[in-house]
Short mmCIF file of C-alpha atoms in Angstrom, two decimals:
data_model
loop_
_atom_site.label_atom_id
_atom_site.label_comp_id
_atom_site.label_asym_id
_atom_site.label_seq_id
_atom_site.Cartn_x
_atom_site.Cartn_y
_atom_site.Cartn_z
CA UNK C 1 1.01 1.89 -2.74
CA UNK C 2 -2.81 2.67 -3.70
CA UNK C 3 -4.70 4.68 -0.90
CA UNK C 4 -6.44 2.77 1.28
CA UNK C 5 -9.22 3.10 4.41
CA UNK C 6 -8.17 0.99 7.41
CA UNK C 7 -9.39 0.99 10.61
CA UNK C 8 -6.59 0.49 13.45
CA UNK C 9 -7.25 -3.31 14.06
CA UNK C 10 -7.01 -3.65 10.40
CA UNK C 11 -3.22 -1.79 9.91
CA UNK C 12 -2.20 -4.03 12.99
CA UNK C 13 -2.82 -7.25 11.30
CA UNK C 14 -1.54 -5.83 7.63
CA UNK C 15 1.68 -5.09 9.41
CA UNK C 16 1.47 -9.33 10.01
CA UNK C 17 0.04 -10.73 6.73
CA UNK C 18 0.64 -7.66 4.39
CA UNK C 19 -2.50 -7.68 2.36
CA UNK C 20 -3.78 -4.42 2.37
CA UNK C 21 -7.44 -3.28 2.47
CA UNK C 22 -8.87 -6.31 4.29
CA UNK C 23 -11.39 -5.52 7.37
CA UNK C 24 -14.33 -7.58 9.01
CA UNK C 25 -17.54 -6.16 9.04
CA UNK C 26 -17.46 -4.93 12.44
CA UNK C 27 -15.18 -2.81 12.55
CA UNK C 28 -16.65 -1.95 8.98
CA UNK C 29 -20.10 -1.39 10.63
CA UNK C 30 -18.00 2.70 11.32
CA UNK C 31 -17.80 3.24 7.55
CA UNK C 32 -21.16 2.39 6.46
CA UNK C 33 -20.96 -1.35 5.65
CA UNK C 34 -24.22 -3.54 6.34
CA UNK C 35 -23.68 -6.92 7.28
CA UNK C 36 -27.11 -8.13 7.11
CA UNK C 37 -26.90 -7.80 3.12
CA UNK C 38 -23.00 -7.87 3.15
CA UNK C 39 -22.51 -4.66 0.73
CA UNK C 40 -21.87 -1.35 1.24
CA UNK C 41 -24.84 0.69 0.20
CA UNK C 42 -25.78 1.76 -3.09
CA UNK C 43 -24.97 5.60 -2.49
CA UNK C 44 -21.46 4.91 -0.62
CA UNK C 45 -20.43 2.65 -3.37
CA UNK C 46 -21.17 5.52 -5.99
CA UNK C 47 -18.77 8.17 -4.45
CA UNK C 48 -15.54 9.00 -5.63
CA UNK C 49 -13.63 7.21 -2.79
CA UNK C 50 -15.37 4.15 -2.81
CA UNK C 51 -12.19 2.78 -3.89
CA UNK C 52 -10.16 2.46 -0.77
CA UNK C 53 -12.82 0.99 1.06
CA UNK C 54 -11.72 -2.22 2.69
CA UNK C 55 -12.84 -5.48 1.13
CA UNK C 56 -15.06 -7.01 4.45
CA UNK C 57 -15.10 -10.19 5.72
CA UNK C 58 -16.71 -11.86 8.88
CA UNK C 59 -14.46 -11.32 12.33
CA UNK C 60 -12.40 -14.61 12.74
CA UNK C 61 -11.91 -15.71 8.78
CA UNK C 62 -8.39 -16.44 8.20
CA UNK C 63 -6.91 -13.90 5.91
CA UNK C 64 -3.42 -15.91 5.50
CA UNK C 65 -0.11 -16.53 7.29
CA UNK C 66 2.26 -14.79 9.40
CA UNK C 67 4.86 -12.32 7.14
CA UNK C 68 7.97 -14.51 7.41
CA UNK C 69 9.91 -11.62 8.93
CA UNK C 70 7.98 -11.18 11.63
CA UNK C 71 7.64 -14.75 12.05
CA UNK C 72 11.08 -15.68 12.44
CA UNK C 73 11.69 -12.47 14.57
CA UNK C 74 8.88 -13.35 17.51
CA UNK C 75 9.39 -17.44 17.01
CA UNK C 76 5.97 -18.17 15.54
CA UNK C 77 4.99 -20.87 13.75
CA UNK C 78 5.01 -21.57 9.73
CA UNK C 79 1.82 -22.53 9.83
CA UNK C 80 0.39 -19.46 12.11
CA UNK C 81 -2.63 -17.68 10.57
CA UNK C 82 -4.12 -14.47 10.79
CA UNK C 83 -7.59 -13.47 10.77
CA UNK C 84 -9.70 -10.85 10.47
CA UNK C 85 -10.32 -8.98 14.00
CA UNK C 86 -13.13 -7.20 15.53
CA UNK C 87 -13.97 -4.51 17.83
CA UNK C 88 -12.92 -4.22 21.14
CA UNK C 89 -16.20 -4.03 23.11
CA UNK C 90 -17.39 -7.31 20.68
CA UNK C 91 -14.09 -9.08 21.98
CA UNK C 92 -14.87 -8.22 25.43
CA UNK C 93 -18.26 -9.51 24.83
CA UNK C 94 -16.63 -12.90 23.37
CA UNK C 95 -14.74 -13.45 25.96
CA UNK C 96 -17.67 -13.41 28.38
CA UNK C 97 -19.47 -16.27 26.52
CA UNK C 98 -22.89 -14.67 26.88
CA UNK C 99 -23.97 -16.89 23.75
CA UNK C 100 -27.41 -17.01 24.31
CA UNK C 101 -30.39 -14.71 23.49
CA UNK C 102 -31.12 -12.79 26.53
CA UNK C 103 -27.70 -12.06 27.73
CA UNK C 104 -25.84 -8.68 27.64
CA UNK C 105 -22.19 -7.32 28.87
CA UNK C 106 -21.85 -4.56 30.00
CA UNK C 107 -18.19 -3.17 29.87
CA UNK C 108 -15.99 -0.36 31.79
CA UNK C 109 -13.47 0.26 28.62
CA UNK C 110 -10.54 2.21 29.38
CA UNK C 111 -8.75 3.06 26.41
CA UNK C 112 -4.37 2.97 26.57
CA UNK C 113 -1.56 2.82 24.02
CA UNK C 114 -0.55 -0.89 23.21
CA UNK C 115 2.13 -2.23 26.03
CA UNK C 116 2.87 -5.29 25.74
CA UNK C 117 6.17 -6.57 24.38
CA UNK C 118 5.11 -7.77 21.01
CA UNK C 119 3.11 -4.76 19.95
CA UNK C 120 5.35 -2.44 20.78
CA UNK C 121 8.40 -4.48 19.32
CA UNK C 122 6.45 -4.56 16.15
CA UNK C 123 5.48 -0.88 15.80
CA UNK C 124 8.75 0.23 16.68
CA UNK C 125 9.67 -1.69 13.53
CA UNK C 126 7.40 -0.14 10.77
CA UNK C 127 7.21 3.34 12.73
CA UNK C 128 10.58 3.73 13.16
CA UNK C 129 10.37 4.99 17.13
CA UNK C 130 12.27 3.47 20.21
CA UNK C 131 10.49 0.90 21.94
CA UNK C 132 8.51 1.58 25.29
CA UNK C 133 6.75 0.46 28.37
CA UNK C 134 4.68 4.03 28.94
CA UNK C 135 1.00 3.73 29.41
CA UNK C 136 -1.23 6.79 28.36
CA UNK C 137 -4.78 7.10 28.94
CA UNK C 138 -7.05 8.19 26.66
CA UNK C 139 -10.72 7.82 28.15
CA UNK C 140 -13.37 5.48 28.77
CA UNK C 141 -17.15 4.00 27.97
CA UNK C 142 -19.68 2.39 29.29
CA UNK C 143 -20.68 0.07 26.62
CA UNK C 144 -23.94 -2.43 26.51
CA UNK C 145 -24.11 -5.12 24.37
CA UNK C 146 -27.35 -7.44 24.57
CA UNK C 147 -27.56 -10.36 21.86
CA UNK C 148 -30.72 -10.26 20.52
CA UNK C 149 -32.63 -12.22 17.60
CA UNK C 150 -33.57 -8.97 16.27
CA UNK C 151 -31.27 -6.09 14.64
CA UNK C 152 -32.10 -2.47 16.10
CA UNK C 153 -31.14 1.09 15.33
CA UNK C 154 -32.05 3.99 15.69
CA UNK C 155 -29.61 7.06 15.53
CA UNK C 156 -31.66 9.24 17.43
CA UNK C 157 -30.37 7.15 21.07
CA UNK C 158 -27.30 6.45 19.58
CA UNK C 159 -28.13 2.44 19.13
CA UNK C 160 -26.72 0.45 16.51
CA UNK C 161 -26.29 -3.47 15.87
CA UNK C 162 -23.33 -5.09 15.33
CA UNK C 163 -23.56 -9.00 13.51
CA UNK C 164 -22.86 -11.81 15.61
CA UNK C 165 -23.16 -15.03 13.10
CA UNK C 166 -27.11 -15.62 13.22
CA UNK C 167 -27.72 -12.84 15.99
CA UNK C 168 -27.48 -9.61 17.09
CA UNK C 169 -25.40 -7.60 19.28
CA UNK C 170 -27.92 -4.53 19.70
CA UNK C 171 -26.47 -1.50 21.81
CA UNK C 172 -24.48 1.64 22.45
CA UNK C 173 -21.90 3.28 24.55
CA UNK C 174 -21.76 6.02 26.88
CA UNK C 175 -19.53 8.44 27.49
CA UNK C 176 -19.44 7.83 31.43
CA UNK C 177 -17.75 5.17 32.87
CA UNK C 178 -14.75 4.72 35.13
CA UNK C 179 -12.84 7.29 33.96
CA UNK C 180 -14.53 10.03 36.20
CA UNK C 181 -13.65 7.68 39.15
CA UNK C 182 -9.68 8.03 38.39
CA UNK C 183 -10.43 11.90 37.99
CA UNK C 184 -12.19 12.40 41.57
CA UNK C 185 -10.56 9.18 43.58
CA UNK C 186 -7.04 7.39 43.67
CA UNK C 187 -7.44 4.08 43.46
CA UNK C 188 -6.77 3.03 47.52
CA UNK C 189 -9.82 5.85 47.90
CA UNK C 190 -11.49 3.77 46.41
CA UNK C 191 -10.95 0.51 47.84
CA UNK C 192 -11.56 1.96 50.99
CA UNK C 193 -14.34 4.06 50.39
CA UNK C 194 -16.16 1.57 48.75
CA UNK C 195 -16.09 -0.34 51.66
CA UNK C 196 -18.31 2.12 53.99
CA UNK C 197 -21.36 1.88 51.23
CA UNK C 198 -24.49 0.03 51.89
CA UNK C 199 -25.35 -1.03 48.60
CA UNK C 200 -28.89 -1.60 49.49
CA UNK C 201 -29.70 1.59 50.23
CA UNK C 202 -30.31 4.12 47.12
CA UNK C 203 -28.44 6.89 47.06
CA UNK C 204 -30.52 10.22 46.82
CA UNK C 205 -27.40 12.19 44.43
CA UNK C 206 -28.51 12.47 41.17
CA UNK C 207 -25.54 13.13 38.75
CA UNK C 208 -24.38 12.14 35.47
CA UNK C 209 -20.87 11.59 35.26
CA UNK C 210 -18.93 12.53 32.15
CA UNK C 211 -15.28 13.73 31.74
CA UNK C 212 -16.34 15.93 29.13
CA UNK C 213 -19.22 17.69 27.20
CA UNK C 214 -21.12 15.42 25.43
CA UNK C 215 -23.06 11.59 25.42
CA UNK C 216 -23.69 9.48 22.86
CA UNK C 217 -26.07 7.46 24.31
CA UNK C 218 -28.83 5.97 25.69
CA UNK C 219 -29.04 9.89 24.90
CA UNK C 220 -27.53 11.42 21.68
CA UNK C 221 -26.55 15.11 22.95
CA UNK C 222 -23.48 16.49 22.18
CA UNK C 223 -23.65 20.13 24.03
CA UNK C 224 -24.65 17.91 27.49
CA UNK C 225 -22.32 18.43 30.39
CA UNK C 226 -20.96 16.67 33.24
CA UNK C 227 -23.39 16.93 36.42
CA UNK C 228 -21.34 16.47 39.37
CA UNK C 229 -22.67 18.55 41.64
CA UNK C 230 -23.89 18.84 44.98
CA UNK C 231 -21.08 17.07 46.54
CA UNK C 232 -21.90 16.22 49.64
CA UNK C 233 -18.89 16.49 52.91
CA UNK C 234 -18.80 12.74 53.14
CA UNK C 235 -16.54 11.32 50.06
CA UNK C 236 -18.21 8.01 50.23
CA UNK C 237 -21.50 9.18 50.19
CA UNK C 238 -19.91 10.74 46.82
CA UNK C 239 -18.50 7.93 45.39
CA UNK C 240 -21.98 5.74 45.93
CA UNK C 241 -24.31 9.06 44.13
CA UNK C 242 -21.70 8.68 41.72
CA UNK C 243 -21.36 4.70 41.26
CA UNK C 244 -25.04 4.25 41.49
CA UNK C 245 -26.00 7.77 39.03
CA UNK C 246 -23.58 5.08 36.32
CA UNK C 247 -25.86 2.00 36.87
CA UNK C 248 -29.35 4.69 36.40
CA UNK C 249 -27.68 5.27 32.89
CA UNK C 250 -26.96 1.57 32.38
CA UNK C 251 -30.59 0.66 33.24
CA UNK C 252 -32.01 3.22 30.89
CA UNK C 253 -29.62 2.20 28.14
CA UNK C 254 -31.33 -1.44 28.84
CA UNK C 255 -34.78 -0.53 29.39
CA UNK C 256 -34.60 1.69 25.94
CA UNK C 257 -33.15 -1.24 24.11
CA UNK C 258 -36.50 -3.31 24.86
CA UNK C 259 -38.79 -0.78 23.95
CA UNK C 260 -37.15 -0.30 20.59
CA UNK C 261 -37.82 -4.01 20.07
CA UNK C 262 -34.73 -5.93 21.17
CA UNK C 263 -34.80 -9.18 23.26
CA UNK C 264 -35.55 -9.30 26.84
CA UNK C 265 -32.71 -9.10 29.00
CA UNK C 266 -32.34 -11.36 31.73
CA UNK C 267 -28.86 -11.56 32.78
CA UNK C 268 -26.34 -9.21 32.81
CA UNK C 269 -22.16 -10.33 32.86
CA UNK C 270 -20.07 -7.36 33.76
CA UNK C 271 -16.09 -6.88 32.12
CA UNK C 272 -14.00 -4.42 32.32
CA UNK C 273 -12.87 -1.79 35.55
CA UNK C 274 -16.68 -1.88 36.56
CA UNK C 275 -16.32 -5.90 37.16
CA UNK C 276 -13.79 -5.45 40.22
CA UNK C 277 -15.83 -3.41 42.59
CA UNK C 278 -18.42 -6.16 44.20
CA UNK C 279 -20.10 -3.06 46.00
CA UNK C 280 -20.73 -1.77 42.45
CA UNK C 281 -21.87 -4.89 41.39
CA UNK C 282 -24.25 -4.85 44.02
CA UNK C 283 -25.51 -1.56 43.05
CA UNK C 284 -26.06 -2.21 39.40
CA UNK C 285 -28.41 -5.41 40.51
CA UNK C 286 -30.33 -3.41 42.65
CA UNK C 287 -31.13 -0.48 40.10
CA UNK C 288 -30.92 -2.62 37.05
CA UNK C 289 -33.57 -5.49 38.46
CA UNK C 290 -31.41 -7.99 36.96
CA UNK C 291 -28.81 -10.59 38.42
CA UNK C 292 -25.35 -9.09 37.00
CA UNK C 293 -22.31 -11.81 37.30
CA UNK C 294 -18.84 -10.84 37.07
CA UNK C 295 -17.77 -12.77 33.60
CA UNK C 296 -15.13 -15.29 34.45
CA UNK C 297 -12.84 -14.03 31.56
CA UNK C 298 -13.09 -10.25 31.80
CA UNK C 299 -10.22 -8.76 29.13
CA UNK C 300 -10.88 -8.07 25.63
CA UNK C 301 -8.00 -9.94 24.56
CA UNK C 302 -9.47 -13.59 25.57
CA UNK C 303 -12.34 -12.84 23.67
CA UNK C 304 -9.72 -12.06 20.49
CA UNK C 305 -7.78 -14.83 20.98
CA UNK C 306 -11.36 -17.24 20.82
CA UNK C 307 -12.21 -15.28 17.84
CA UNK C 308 -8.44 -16.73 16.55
CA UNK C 309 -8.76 -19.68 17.57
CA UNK C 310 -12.40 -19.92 15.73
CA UNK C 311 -10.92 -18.90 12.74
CA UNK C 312 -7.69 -21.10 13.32
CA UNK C 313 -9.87 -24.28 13.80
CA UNK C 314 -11.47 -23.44 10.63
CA UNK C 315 -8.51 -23.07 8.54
CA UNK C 316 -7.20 -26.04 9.37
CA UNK C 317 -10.20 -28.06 9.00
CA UNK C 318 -10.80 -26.65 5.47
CA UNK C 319 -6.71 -27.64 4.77
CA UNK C 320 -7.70 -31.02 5.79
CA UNK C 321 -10.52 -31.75 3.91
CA UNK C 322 -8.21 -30.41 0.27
#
């Protein structure tokens, strides 16, 4: 088997169609792919080991059917297709149907080990280890997404843009996010400590919360280091500095996006952990100037399975028509 560079989404959905080296140029966007002239660049494609980069594709082209193993093992379909994936932030986006210029998502992404049924079923088959239920957690982000009729980037902030058909999904993702909470708080804490915070009232803590050294953006510093300190007797009064030092770095991710020449915001949907606490919620309007909505489909996963569906709808439709 040749070598071959594959991001993860892109060995998940070889282990169901088994053509290797197929991505979609978001996920591509990591190795230097640029899908506004849909080519690698010039210099990349010169190197050595520009032969196991993936061919790309656009997220949701069908890519072919189902292996008939794993068909016939999980009760799918002859006719079920699969198609080329995206990232998971872009999926979260997606599911939020923000689809006009203007709107951004904001996601809380915690990242865990696959646990459902299926995935683990069908890694234990090519990996050779006995199935589980565990859950591990790895981390978390804070990432902004705005869709915007212009592409931005700029590497000193850590922005970049990732294709969305005709548009632009210009942002970037911190390193803080709800992550810290689960460090500090259980999660009854806080349910109940949320409750005793006035979210119209600022909180005068000024921290920024990190689990680790390091941010990406809306500033690019790898030495910086978690600023969690004073903490003050009260742990409520903590968990608002806290909650409302997040939405100061989501603002200034948004406010640095329009002065690098991206599209007005003017509504922001929330997805992810951060899209359950409605005192946070409140917190993030009041800082952020904007009306923030909780989307009504908050998981990742909807917005993959509309990306499927897409893709789906347009395989059949092209079947039709031969």
């Amino acid at each position: 088997m040749p070598a071959v560079l594959l991001h993860q989404a892109d060995w998940l959905l070889w282990l169901l169609h088994g053509k290797l080296g197929v991505s979609d140029y978001n996920n591509a966007l990591k190795v230097g792919y640029d899908p506004e002239v849909e080519s690698y660049p010039p210099w990349l494609l010169s190197q050595p080991y520009s032969s196991v980069l993936p061919r790309v594709q656009a997220p949701g082209t069908t890519i072919g059917t189902m292996k008939e193993n794993i068909r016939t093992q999980f009760g799918f379909p002859e006719d079920c297709v699969i198609c080329t994936g995206t990232t998971d932030s872009i999926a979260a986006f997606l599911a939020a149907r923000a689809n006009e210029t203007g709107k951004a998502v904001t996601i809380f992404i915690f990242f865990f080990y696959c646990t459902s049924n299926f995935s683990v079923e069908l890694m234990s088959l090519y990996l050779n280890f006995p199935p589980t239920n565990k859950v591990t957690s790895l981390g978390s982000t804070l990432a902004i997404k705005l869709l915007s009729t212009k592409r931005v980037e700029d590497a000193r902030f850590g922005v970049y843009s990732h294709r969305l058909d005709d548009k632009w999904l210009v942002g970037g993702a911190s390193n803080t996010g709800g992550a810290v909470l689960r460090q500090i708080f259980t999660d009854d804490q806080l349910v109940k400590l949320s409750k005793q915070i006035n979210p119209a009232k600022a909180s005068p803590l000024d921290y920024y919360p990190l689990i680790d050294i390091g941010e990406r953006f809306p500033v690019a510093d790898p030495k910086m280091e978690p600023r969690l300190d004073p903490r003050p007797e009260s742990d409520a009064e903590y968990l608002h500095g806290i909650l409302e030092s997040i939405a100061r770095i989501e603002a200034k991710g948004y406010k640095l996006l329009k002065e690098l020449g991206a599209s007005r915001v003017d509504e922001v949907f929330t997805a992810g952990g951060g899209s359950r606490n409605e005192k946070w919620i409140e917190i993030r309007e009041r800082v952020l100037g904007l009306p923030v909505r909780k989307a009504l489909q908050t998981e990742a996963a909807y917005g993959a399975a509309l990306l499927a569906l897409k893709g789906a709808a347009a395989s059949a439709a092209s079947a039709a028509a031969q």
